[in-house]
XYZ file of C-alpha atoms in Angstrom:
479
model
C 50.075 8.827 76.315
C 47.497 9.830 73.650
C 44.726 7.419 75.276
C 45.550 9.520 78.342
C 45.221 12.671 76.809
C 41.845 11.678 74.872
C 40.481 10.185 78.100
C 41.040 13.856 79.569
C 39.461 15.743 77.424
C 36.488 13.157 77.071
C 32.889 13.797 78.266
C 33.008 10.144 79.844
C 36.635 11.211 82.450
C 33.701 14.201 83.385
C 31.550 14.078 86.546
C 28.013 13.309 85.661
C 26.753 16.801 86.505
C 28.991 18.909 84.072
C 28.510 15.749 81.654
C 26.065 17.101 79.294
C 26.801 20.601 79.457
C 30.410 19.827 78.623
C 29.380 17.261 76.065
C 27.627 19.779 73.814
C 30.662 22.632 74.828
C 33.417 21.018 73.191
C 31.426 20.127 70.090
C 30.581 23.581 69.892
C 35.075 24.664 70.659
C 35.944 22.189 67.878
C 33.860 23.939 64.933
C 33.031 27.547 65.917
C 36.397 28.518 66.658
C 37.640 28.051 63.209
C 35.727 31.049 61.969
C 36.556 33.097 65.130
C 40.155 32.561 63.974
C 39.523 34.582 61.007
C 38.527 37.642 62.806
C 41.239 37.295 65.036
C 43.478 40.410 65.299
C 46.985 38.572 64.192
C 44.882 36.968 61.344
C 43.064 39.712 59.735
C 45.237 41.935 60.652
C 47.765 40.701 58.362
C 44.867 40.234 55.290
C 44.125 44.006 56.052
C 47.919 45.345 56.059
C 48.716 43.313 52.788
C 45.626 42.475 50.607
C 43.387 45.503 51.928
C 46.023 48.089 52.234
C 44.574 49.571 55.263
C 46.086 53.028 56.743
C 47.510 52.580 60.115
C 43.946 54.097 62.123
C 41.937 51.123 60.398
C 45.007 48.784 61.364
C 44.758 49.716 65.344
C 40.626 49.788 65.191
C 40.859 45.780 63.623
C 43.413 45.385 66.254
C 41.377 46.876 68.913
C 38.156 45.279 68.039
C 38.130 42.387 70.541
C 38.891 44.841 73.474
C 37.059 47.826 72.272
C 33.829 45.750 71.367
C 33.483 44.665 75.101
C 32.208 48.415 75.564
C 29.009 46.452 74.780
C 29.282 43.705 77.016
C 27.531 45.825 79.784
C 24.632 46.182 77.081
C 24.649 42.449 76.177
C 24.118 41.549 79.995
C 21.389 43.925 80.251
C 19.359 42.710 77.415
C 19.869 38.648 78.171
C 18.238 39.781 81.836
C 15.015 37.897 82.431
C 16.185 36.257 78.765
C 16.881 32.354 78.522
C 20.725 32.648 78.159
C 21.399 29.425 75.522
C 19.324 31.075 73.371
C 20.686 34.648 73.361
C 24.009 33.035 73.333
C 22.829 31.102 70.075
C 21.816 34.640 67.611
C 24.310 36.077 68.639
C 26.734 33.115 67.603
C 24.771 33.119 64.149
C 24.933 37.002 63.391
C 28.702 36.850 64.062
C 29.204 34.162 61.672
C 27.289 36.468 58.893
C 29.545 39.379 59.818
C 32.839 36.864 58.929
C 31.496 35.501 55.984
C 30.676 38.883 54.396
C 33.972 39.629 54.351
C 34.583 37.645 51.473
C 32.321 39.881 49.214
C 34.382 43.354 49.935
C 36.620 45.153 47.283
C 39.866 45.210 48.083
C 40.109 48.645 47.533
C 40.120 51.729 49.963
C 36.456 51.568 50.308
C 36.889 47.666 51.150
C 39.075 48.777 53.135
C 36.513 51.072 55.796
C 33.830 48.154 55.468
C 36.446 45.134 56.159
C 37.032 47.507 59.396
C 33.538 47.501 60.146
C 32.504 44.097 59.594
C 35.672 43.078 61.840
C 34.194 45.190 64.657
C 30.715 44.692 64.551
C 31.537 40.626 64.567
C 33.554 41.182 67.490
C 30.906 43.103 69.412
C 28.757 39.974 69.098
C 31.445 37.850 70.139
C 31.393 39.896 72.732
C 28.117 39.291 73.783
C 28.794 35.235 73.881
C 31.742 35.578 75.736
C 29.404 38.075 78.653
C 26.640 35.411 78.552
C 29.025 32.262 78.648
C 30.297 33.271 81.589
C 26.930 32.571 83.578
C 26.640 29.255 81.990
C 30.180 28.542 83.143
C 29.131 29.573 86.479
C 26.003 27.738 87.030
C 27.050 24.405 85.491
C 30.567 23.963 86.381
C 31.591 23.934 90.703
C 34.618 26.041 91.599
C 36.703 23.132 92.468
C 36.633 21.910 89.118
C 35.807 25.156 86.365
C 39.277 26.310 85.664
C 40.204 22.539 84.804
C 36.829 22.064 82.490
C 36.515 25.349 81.325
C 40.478 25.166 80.578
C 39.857 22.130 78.523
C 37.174 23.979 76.451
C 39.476 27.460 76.278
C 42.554 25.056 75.295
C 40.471 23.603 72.557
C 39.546 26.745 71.203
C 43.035 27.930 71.402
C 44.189 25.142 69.228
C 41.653 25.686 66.520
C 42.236 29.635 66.371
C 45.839 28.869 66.106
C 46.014 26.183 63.429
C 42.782 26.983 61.378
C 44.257 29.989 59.463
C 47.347 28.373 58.639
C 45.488 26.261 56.084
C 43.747 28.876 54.777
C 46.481 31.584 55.127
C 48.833 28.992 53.026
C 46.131 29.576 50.140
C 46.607 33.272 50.074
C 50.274 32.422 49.515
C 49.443 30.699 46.503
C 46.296 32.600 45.421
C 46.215 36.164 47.022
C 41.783 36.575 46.664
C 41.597 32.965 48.400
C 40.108 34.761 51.493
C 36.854 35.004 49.497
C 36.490 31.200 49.762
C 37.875 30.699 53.059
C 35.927 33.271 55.377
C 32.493 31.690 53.751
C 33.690 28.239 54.330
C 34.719 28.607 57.915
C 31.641 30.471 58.933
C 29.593 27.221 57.309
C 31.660 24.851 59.513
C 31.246 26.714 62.502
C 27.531 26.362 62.243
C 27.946 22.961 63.403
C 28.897 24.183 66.932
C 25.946 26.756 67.001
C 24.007 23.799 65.916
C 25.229 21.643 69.109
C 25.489 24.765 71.575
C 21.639 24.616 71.327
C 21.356 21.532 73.058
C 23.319 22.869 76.292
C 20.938 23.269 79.493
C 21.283 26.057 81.993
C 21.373 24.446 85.357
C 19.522 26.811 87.980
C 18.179 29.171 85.048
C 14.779 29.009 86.280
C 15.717 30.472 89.746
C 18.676 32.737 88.111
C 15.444 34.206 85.741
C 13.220 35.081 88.976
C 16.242 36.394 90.811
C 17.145 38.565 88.201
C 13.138 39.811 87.655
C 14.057 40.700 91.524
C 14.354 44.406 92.166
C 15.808 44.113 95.459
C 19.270 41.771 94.419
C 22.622 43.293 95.261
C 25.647 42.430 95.637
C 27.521 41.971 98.996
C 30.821 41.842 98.507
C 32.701 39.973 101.329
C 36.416 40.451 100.417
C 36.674 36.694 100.266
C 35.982 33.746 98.396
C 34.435 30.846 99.911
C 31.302 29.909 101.299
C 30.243 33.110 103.001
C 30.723 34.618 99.568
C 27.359 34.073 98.411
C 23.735 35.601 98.241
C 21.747 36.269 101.040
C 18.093 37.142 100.434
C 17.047 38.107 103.423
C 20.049 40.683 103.945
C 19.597 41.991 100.124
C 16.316 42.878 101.149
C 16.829 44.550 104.258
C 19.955 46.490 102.676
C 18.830 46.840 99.369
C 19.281 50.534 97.077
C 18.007 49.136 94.039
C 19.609 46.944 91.148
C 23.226 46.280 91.471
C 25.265 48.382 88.672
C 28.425 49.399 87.389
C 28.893 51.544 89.874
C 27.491 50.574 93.123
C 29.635 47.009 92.901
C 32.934 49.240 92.019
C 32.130 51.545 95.180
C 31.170 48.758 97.088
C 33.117 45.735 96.743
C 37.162 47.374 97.178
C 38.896 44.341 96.176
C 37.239 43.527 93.167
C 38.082 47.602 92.498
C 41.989 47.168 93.170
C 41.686 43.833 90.926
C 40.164 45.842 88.383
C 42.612 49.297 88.529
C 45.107 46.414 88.279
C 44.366 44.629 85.276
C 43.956 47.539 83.394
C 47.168 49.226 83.663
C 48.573 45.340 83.011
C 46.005 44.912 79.990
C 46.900 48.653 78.761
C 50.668 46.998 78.491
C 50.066 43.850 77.023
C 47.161 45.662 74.504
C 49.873 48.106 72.852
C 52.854 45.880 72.450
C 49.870 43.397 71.258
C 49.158 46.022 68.566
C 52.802 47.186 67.898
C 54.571 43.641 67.578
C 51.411 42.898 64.923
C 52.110 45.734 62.689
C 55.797 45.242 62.753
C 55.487 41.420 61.752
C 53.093 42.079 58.533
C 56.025 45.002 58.080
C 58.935 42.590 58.327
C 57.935 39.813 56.480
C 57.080 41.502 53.791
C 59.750 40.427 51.276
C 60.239 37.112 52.343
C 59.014 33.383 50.918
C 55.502 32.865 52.029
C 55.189 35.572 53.784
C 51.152 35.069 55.034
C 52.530 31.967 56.307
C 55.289 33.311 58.398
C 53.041 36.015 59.454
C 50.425 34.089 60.681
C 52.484 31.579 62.831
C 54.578 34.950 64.441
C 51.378 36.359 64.996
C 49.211 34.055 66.271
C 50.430 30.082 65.546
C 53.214 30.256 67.782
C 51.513 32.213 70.733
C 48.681 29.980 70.602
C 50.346 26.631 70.361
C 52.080 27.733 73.643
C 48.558 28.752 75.441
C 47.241 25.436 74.580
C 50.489 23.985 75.503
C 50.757 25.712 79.035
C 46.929 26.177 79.972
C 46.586 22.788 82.345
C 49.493 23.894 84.508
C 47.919 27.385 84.498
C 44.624 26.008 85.207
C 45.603 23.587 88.598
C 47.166 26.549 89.884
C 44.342 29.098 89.315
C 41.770 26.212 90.932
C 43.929 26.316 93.896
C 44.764 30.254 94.493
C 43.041 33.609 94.457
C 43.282 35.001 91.408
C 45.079 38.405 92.602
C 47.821 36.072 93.338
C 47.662 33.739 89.793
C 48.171 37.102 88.045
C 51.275 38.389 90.387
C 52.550 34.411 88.927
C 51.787 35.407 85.685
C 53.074 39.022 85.771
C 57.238 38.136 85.357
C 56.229 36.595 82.190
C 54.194 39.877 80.811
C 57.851 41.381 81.778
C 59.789 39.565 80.255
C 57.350 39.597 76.968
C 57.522 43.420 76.827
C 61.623 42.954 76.812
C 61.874 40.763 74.493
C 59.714 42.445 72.135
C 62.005 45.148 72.452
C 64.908 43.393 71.790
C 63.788 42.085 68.461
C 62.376 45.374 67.060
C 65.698 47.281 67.638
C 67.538 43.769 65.867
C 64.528 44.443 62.641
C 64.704 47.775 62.772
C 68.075 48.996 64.375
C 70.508 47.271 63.060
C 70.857 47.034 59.438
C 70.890 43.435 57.716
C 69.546 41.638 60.463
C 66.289 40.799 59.657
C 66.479 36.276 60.614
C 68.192 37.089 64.231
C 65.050 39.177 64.407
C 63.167 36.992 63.440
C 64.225 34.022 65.877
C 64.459 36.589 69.130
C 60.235 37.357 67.862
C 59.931 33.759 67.819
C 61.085 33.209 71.443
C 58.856 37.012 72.286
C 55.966 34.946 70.537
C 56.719 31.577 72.828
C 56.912 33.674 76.244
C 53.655 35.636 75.105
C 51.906 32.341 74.227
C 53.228 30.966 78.006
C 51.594 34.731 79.450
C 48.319 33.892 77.074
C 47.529 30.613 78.614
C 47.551 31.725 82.097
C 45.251 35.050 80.652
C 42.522 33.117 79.026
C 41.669 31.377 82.072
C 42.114 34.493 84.088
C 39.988 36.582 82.289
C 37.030 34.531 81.650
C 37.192 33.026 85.940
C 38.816 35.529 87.597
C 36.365 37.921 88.422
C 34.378 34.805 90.059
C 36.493 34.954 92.932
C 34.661 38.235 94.001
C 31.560 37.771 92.556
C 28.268 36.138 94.495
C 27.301 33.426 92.207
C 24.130 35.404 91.101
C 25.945 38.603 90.428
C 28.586 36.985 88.358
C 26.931 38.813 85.178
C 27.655 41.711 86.849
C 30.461 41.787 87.740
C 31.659 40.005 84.220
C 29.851 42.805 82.951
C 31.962 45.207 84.571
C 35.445 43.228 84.106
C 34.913 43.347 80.153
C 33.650 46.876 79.751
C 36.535 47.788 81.420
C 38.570 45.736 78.986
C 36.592 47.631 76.392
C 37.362 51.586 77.427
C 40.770 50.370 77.679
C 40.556 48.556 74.031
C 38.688 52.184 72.727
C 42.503 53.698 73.871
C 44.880 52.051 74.200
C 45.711 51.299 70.798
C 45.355 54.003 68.938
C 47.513 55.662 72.090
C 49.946 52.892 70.942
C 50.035 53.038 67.424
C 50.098 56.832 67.844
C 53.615 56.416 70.417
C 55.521 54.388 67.507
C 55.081 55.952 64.403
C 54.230 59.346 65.373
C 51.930 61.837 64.069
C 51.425 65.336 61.953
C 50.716 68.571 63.891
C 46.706 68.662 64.019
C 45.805 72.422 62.819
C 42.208 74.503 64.066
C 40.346 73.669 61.082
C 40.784 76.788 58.495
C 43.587 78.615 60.992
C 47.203 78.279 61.565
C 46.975 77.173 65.545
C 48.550 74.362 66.691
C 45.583 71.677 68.368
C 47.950 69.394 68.253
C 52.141 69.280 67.991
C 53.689 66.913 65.369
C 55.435 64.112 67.163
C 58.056 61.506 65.665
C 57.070 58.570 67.433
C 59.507 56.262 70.081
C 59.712 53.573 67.345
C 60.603 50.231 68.724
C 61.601 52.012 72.140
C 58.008 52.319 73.127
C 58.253 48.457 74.239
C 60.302 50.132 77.177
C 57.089 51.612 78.013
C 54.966 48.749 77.941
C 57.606 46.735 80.087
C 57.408 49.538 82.309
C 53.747 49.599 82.769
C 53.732 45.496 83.422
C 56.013 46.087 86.497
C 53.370 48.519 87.807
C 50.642 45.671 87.395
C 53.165 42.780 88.571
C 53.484 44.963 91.552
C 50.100 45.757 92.198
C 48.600 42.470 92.272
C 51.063 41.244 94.847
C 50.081 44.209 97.320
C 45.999 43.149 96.329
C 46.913 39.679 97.116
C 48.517 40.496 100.422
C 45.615 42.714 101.310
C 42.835 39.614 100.685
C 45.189 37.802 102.535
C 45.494 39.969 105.638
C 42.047 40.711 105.894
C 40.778 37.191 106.103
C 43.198 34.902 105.435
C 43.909 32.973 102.542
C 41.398 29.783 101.357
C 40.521 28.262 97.955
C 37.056 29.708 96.891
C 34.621 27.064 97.173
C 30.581 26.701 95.955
């Protein structure tokens, strides 16, 4: 069994044109990741609530980080245009890694506080940037009828390392509470390895990608289906051109790609405030209990992660084979279900007295489900948009998917934070008048909310599916 399992994920079981781009990939996912676990928002979220001492805004903005750096992602694409991609893929890499490592020189102190907050977003905003620019590498070296498998193997990789990587470390702040200023340096020095062996990767195509994208008359032509068709035409870009493709002409134009996009935010809105919520209520729980970083960290993000990794090959031979407006109506009962059962173990932790293990196991089983829903998200968010996308455009339109992702990150959580504990009436500076009303917060209900919200999306994608369908019939993308 484990000779099969090694054979799969080896660059040899690979066909000979992914080979070396592969190769160099999952050198790259076995090192890097272990300092992106450290920045994740279950991991130092947990060193911010308890060593740090962060107020609940700074919580939500190191929560929100991942989402609400993608804000940039639109920027990121527009500066790698014309740019040799490995290489902008490569400083960025390296600038994150400084961000992580400095985190092991701040006070922990209210002033360490505001810069740990910082440092977590700014690093996030470059790993932003990697995860825009990836995307075209993805694209150009890996065919449709095989990228969800490879790139799953790659994603499930890194899944396993940002899951397992701060237990180790996380078990030393158990014994030694300031062990996070040895850890964060160390991890960023391993991960150097993969920048090292990312460098090696070649762009296949990137000569004619850099001359189209020097092209002022390339735009996209959205087809409403994926396939064959679904791909550039020069001759009818240039007789229908109105300048650069943007934000906002591919959103007018392309209406599928639209309704996939209205879609996934109101699901992602969901998912990115229970996210939040759940987070802050685990570093509150385990709080008195034995080796509590420990239990945090695999409630938080051990658990959910061993699941993805666990799940992500059956996610990914279903998302090779279907549209993705369909994959996510699949994936949308278990988003349901999460939201429920997050609900269910809040009101056992917090609304019934002495009950804090059975809320602890029903988390656990919130945490499996949620890793199950993760596995099938990775792959969709980082491939889905490609099944609307002409290959040259896809860029673009990740651009688009991820700033999205961002406005929504910029929000949502401090919406969601805001929902369960409340607020104090916001006074007219120097006056009496009311800007804002006090408001007690839902507490644990607001996972109600959130459950609500993924029924809208679950819903949603199955009437987007059934429109692609209708219009021209349902086929596996192919390029």
């Amino acid at each position: 069994m484990f000779d099969r399992l090694f054979n799969a994920f080896s660059p040899r079981s690979q066909p000979w044109i992914t080979r070396q781009s592969y190769t160099f990939e999952l050198r790259n996912a076995l090192t890097y990741p272990i300092a992106i676990s450290m920045v994740e928002g279950g991991v130092v979220g947990i060193l911010a609530t308890k060593a740090f001492g962060v107020v609940p805004w700074q919580f939500a903005m190191i929560m929100a980080a991942p989402m609400f750096a993608n804000m940039t992602s639109f920027l990121w694409a527009f500066l790698a245009r014309g740019k040799r991609k490995i290489v902008a893929i490569n400083v960025l890499q390296v600038l994150a890694l400084a961000c992580i490592a400095g985190i092991a020189f701040l006070p922990t102190s209210p002033v360490g506080a505001v810069l740990l907050t910082l440092l977590v977003v700014l690093s996030r905003c470059l790993l932003s940037g990697v995860v825009t620019l990836r995307s075209t590498v993805w694209r150009m070296n890996y065919p449709r009828h095989v990228r969800a498998q490879v790139t799953g193997r790659l994603a499930l990789i890194n899944s396993l390392i940002l899951g397992t990587a701060p237990l180790l470390g996380y078990f030393l702040l158990d014994l030694r509470p300031d062990a996070f200023r040895i850890v964060y340096p160390l991890s960023a020095a391993l991960a150097l390895l993969g920048v090292y062996a990312f460098s090696h990767v070649r762009l296949r195509g990137e000569k004619e990608l850099l001359r189209y994208e020097a092209s002022p008359a390339a735009r996209p032509l959205p087809h409403g289906m994926p396939g064959p068709i679904y791909e550039f035409d020069p001759k009818q870009a240039g007789e229908q051109a109105e300048g650069r493709p943007n934000f906002w002409t591919v959103l007018k134009r392309d209406a599928f790609f639209r309704s996939y996009m209205i879609w996934q935010f109101v699901a992602g809105a969901a998912n990115m405030t229970s996210e939040v919520i759940i987070i802050y209520l685990i570093a509150d729980l385990t709080a008195e209990l034995p080796l509590e970083y420990m239990l945090s960290i695999l409630l938080s993000t051990a658990i959910p992660m061993a699941l993805a990794v666990a799940t992500m090959p059956l996610w990914a031979k279903q998302l090779d084979n279907m549209h993705v407006a369909q994959f996510r109506s699949r994936q949308g009962w278990y988003w349901i279900t999460n939201q429920l059962a997050n609900w269910v173990g809040a009101y056992l932790a917090f609304g019934v007295t002495g009950s804090v293990w059975p809320a602890v196991l029903v988390l656990v089983g919130a945490r499996i489900v949620q890793g199950i829903t993760r596995g099938a998200g990775m792959l969709a968010w980082n491939l889905g948009h490609n099944d609307f996308a002409d290959r040259r455009l896809v860029g673009i339109y990740m651009g688009i998917h991820v700033t999205l992702t961002g406005i929504r990150g910029a929000m949502v959580p401090f919406l969601g934070m805001g929902l369960y504990t409340g607020w104090h009436a916001i006074h007219l500076p120097g006056t009496d008048w009311v800007l804002l009303p006090s408001y007690a917060g839902l507490g644990y209900h607001v996972f109600l909310l959130t459950a609500a919200g993924a029924v809208a999306a679950e819903f949603g994608f199955k009437r987007l599916h059934h429109s692609i369908s209708s219009h021209r019939g349902a086929g596996v993308p192919t390029d």
